[in-house]
CSV table of C-alpha atoms in Angstrom, one decimal:
chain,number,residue,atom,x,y,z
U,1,UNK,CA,0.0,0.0,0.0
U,2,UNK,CA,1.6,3.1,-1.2
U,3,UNK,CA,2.2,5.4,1.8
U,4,UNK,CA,3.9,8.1,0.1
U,5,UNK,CA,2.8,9.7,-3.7
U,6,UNK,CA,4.7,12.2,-5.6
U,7,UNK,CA,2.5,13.8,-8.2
U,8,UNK,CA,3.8,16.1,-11.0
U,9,UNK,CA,6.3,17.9,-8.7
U,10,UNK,CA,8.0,20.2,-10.0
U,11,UNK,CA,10.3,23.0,-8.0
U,12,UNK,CA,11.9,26.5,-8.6
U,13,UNK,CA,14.6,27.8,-6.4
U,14,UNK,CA,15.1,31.7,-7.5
U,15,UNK,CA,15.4,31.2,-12.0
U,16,UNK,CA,16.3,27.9,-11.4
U,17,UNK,CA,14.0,25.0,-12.3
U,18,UNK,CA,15.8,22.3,-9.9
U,19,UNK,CA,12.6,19.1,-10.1
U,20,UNK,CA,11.0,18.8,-13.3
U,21,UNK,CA,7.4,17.0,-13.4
U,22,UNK,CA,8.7,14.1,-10.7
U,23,UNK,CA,6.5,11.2,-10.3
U,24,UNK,CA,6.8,7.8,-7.9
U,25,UNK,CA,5.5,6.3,-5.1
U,26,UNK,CA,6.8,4.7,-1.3
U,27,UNK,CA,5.0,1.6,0.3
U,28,UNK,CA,4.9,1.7,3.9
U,29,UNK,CA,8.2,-0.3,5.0
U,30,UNK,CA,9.9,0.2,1.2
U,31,UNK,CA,13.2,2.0,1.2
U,32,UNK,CA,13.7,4.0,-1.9
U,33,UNK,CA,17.0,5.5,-2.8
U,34,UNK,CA,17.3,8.2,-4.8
U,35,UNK,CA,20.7,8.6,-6.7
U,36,UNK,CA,21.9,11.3,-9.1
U,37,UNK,CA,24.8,13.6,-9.5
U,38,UNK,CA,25.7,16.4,-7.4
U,39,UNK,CA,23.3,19.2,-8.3
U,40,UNK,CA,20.5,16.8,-9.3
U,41,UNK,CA,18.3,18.0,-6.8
U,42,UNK,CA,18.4,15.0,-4.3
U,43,UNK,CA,18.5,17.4,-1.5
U,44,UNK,CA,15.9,19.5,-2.6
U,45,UNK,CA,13.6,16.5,-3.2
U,46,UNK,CA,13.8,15.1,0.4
U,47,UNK,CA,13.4,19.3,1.5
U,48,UNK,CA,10.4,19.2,-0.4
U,49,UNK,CA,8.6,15.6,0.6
U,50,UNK,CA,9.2,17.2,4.2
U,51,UNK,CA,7.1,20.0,3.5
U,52,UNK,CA,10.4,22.8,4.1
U,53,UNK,CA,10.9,24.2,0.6
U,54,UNK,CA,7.7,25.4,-1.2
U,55,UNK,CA,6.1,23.3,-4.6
U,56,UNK,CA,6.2,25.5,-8.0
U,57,UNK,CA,3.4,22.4,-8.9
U,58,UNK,CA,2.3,19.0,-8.1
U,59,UNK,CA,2.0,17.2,-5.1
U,60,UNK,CA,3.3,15.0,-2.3
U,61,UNK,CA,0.7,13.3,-0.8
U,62,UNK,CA,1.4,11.4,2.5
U,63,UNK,CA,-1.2,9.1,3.5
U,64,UNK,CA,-3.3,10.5,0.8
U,65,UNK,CA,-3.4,14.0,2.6
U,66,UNK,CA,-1.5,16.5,1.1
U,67,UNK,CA,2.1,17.7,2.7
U,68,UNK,CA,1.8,21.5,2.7
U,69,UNK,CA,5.1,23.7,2.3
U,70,UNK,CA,6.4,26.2,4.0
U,71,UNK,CA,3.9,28.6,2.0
U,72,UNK,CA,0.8,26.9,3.5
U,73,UNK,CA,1.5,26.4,7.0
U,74,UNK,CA,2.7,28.7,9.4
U,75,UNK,CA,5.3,26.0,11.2
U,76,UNK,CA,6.2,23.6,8.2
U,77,UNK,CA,7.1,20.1,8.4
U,78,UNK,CA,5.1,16.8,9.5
U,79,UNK,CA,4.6,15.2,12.5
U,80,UNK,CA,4.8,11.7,11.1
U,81,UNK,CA,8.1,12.2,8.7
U,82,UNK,CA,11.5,13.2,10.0
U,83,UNK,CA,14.2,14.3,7.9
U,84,UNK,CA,17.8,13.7,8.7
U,85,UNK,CA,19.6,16.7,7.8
U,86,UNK,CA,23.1,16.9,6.7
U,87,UNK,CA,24.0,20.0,9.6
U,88,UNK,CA,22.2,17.5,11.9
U,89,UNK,CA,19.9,20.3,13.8
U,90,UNK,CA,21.3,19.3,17.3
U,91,UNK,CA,20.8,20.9,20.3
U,92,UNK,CA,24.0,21.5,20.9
U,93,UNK,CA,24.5,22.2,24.9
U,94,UNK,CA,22.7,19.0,25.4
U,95,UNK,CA,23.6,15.3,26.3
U,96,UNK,CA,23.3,12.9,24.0
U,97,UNK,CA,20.9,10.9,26.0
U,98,UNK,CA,19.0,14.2,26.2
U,99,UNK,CA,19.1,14.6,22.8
U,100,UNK,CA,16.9,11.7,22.0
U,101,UNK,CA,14.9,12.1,25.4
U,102,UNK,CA,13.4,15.7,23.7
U,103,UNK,CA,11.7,14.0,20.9
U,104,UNK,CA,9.6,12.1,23.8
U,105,UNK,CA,8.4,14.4,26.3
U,106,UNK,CA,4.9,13.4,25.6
U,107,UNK,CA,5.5,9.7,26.7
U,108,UNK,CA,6.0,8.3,30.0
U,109,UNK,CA,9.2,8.2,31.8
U,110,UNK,CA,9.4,4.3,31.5
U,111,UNK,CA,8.9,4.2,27.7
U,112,UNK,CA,10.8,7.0,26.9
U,113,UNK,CA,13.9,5.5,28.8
U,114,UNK,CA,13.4,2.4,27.2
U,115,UNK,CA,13.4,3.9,23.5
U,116,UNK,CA,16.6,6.4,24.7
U,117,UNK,CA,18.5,3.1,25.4
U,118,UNK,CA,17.4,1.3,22.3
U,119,UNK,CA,18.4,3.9,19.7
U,120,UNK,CA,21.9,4.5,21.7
U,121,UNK,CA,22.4,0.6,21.1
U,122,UNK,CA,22.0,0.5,17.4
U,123,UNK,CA,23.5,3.8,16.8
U,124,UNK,CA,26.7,2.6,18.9
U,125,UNK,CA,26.3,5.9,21.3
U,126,UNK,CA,26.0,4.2,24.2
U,127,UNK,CA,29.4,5.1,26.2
U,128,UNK,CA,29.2,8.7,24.8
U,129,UNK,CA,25.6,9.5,26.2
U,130,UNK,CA,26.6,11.8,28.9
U,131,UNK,CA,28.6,13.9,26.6
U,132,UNK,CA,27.3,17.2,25.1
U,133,UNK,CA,26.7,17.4,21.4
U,134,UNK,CA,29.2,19.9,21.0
U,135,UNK,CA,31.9,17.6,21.8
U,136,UNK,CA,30.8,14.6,19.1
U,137,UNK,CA,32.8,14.2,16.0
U,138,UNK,CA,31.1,15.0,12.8
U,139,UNK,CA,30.3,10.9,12.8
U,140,UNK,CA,29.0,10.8,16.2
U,141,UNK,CA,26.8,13.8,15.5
U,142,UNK,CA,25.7,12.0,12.2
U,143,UNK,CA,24.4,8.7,14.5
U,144,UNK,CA,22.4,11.1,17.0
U,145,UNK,CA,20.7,12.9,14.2
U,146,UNK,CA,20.0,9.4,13.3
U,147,UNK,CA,19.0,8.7,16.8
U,148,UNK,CA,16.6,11.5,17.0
U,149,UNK,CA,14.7,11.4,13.6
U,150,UNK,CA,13.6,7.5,14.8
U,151,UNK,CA,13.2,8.3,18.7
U,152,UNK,CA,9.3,8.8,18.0
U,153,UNK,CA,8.8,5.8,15.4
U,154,UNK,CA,8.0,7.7,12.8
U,155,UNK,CA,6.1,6.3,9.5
U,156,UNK,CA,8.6,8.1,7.3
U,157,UNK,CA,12.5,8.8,7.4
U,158,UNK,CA,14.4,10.9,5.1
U,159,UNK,CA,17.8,10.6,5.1
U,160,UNK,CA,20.4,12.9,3.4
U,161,UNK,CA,23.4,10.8,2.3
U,162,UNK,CA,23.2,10.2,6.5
U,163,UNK,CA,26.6,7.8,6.4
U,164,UNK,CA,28.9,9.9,4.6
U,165,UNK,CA,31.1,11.1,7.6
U,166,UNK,CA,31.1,7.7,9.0
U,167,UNK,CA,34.5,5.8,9.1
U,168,UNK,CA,34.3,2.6,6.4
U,169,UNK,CA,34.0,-0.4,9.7
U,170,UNK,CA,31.7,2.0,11.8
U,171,UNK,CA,29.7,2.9,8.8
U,172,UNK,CA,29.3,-0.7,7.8
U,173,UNK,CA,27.8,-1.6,10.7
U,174,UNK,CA,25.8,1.3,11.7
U,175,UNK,CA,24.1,1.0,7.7
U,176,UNK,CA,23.5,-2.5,8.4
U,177,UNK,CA,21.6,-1.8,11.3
U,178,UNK,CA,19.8,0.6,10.5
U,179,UNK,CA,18.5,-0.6,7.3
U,180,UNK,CA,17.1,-3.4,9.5
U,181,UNK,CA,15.8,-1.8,12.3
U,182,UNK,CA,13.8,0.1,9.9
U,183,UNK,CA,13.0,-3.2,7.8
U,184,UNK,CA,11.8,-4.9,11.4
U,185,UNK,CA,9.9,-1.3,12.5
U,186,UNK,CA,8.1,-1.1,9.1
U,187,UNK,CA,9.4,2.2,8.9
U,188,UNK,CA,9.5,3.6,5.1
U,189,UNK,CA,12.6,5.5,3.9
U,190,UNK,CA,13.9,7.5,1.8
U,191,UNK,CA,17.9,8.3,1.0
U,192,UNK,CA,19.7,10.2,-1.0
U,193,UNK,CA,23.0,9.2,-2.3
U,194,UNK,CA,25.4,9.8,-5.5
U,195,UNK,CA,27.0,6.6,-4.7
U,196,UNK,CA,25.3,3.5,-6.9
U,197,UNK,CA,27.1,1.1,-4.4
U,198,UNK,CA,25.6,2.4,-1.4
U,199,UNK,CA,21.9,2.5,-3.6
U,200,UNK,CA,22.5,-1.3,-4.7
U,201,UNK,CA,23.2,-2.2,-0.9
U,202,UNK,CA,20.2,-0.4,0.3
U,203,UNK,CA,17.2,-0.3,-1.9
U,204,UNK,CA,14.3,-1.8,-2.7
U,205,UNK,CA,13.5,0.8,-5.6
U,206,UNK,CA,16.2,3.1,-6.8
U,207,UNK,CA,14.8,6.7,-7.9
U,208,UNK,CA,17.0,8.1,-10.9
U,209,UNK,CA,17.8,11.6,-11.1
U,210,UNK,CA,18.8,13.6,-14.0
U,211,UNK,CA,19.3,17.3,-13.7
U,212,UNK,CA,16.2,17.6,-12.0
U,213,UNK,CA,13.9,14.8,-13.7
U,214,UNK,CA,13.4,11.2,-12.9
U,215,UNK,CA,15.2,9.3,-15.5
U,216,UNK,CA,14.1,6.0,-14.1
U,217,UNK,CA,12.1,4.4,-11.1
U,218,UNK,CA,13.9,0.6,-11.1
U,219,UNK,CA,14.9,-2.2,-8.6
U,220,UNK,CA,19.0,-2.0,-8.0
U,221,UNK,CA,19.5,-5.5,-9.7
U,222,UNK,CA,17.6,-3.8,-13.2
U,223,UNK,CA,20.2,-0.9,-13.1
U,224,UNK,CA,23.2,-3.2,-12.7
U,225,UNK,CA,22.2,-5.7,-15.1
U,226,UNK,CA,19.9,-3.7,-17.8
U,227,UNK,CA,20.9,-0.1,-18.0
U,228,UNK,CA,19.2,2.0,-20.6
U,229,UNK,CA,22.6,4.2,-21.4
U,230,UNK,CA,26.2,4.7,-20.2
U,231,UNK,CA,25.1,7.1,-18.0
U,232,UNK,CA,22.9,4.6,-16.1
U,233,UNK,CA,25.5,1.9,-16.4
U,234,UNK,CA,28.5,4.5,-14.6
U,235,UNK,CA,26.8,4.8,-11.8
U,236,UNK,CA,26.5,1.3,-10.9
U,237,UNK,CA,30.4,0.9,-10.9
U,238,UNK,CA,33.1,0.7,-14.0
U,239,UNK,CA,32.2,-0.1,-17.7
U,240,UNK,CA,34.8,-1.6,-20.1
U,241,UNK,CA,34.8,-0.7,-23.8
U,242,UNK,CA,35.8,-3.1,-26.9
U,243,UNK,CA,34.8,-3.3,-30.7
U,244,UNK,CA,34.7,-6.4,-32.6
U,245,UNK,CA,34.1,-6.3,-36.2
U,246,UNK,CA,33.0,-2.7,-35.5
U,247,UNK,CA,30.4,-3.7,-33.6
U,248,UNK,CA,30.7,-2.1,-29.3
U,249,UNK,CA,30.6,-4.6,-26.5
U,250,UNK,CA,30.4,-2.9,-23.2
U,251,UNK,CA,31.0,-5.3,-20.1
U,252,UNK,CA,32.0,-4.5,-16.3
U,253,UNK,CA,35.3,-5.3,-15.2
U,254,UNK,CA,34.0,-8.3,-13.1
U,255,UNK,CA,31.7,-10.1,-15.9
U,256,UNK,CA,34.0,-12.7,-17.5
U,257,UNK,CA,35.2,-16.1,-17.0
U,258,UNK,CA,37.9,-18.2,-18.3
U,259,UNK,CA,35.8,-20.7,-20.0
U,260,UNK,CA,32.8,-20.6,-22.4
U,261,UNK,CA,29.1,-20.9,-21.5
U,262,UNK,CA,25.9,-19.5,-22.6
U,263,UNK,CA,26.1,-16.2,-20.5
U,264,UNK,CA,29.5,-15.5,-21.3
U,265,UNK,CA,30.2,-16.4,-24.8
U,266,UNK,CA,31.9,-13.6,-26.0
U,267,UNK,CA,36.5,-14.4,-26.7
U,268,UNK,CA,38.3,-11.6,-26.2
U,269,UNK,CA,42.0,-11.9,-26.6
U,270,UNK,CA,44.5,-10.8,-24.1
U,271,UNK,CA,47.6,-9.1,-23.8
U,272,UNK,CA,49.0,-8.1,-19.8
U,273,UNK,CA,49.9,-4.8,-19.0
U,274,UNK,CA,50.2,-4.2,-15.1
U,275,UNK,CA,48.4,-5.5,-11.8
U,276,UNK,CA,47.1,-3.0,-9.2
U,277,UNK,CA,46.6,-4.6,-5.6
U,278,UNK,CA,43.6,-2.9,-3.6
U,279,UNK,CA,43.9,-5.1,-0.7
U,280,UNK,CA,41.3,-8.0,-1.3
U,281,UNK,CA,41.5,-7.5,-4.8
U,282,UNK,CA,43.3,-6.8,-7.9
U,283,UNK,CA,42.7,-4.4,-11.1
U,284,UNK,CA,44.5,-6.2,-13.7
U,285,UNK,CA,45.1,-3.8,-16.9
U,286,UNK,CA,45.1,-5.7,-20.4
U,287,UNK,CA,45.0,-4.8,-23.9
U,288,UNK,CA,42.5,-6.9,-26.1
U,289,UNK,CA,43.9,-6.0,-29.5
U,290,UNK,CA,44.3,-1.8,-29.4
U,291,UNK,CA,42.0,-1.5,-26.9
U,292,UNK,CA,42.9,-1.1,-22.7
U,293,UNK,CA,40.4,-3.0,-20.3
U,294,UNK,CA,40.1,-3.6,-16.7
U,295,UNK,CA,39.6,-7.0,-15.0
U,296,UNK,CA,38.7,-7.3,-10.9
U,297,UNK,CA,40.2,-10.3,-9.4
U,298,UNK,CA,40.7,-11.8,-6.5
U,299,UNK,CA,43.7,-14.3,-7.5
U,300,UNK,CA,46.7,-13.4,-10.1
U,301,UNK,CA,44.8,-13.5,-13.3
U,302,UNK,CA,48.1,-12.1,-15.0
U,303,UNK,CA,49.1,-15.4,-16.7
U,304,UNK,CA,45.8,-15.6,-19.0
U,305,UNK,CA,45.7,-14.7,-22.5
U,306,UNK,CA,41.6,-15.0,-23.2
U,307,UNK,CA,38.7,-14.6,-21.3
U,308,UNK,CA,34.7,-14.6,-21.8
U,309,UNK,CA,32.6,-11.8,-21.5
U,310,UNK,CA,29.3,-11.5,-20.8
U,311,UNK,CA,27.4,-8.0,-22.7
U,312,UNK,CA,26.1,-5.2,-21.6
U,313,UNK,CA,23.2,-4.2,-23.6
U,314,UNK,CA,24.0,-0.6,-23.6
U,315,UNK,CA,21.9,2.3,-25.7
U,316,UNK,CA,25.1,4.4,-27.0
């Protein structure tokens, strides 16, 4: 059941026109992520769902009521959807502990110490709740914000590339968890990201953005495997180039094998050029005739002389 519907949204920010006629829908518990370059208007788009930047035309329609902006009600936002801003909107002379504890003044002492506890358990906080948030690191700051936007159990989270300050072990972990605490919660989301790696690990539906229009609405497993362009394909990790008989092949650096089948059925021809070691794996650089080409492996791979690609079906 859809919980959230963008209708014909469209947004101007002084001449700028920076969402063009935007269009999809959120189930309750679905986690979208939208993904575009910087500039795109990711931000703007979670700004707007929030009710915080006013609609040129169109509609987002929580619930089936619509969200008003900041035109329409005197003290914008709603209740029910909490966005996760990239300045985190701390209070700053404030424990962490009380931090969370301010989103639930209107629940009893018992409850609202139990849910203070929870959320400084799965955002790691829990030895750093008597310290003021004025003396976090930008990545503990991140977690409260985090913290606060789901102290209330709210129906809807946006979150505004919400790991990116994280450390690479503390953010694996933290991601992990919090993709399933809001998977186990039923909690929709909504995150913006330029990274197609972070989209793939995290969506249900990926939302496409291209200078301000939705390119596509997709699962992450469509994008990866059927991209409609280069421009699709690139965001979704490397693409390798090769002509046969003047005809393009496109393939990502980790779709070959050494021996024929029906998926990969495609000979190229190999000449070694030089390994790069990336700690768990290799980029081995080859020529296939004129042509340079990239190869991920996890074991030397610098000894072959053919492989088989599988294609890319790429509109060029």
């Amino acid at each position: 059941m859809s919980i959230l519907a963008i209708e014909n949204l469209s947004v101007i920010l002084g001449q700028n026109k920076v969402l063009d006629n935007c269009n999809f829908e959120l189930d309750a518990g679905e986690i979208i992520v939208v993904l575009g370059a910087s500039g795109d208007g990711k931000s703007t788009l979670l700004k707007t769902i929030a009710g915080l930047i006013p609609k040129k035309s169109g509609f987002v329609k929580f619930q089936g009521e619509n969200v008003p902006g900041p035109d329409e009600k005197l003290l914008p936002g709603h209740d029910r959807i909490k966005l996760i801003h990239q300045d985190f909107n701390l209070a700053d002379f404030h424990t962490v502990e009380e931090n969370i504890a301010l989103r639930l003044l209107q629940y009893d002492e018992a409850y609202k110490q139990h849910r203070v506890l929870k959320l400084l358990r799965l955002t790691k906080l829990t030895k750093y709740k008597a310290f003021r948030a004025n003396e976090l690191s930008g990545g503990q700051k991140q977690r409260l914000a985090i913290a606060r936007a789901l102290a209330d159990e709210p129906e809807l989270v946006l979150l505004d590339e919400p790991f990116n300050q994280l450390d690479f072990p503390t953010k694996a972990t933290i991601a992990s968890h919090i993709r399933a605490y809001l998977k186990r919660s039923n909690i929709a989301a909504i995150m913006v990201t330029h990274n197609g790696i972070e989209a793939m690990e995290w969506a249900d539906k990926v939302v496409l953005l291209n200078k301000g229009k939705i390119e596509r609405v997709d699962t992450p497993d469509n994008f990866y495997n059927q991209p409609e362009n280069l421009h699709q394909a690139r965001f979704f990790g490397e693409i390798n180039k090769v002509k046969i008989e003047e005809k393009k092949i496109y393939f990502r650096p980790e779709a070959y094998r050494l021996k024929k089948n029906k998926q990969f059925s495609i000979k190229l021809t190999l000449t070694f050029i030089r390994q790069e070691n990336l700690g768990w794996y290799s980029v081995y650089h080859f020529k296939s005739g004129q042509q340079k080409i990239k190869l991920y492996s996890t074991t030397d791979i610098s000894i072959i002389n053919e492989i088989f690609v599988k294609r890319l079906e790429i509109n060029d």
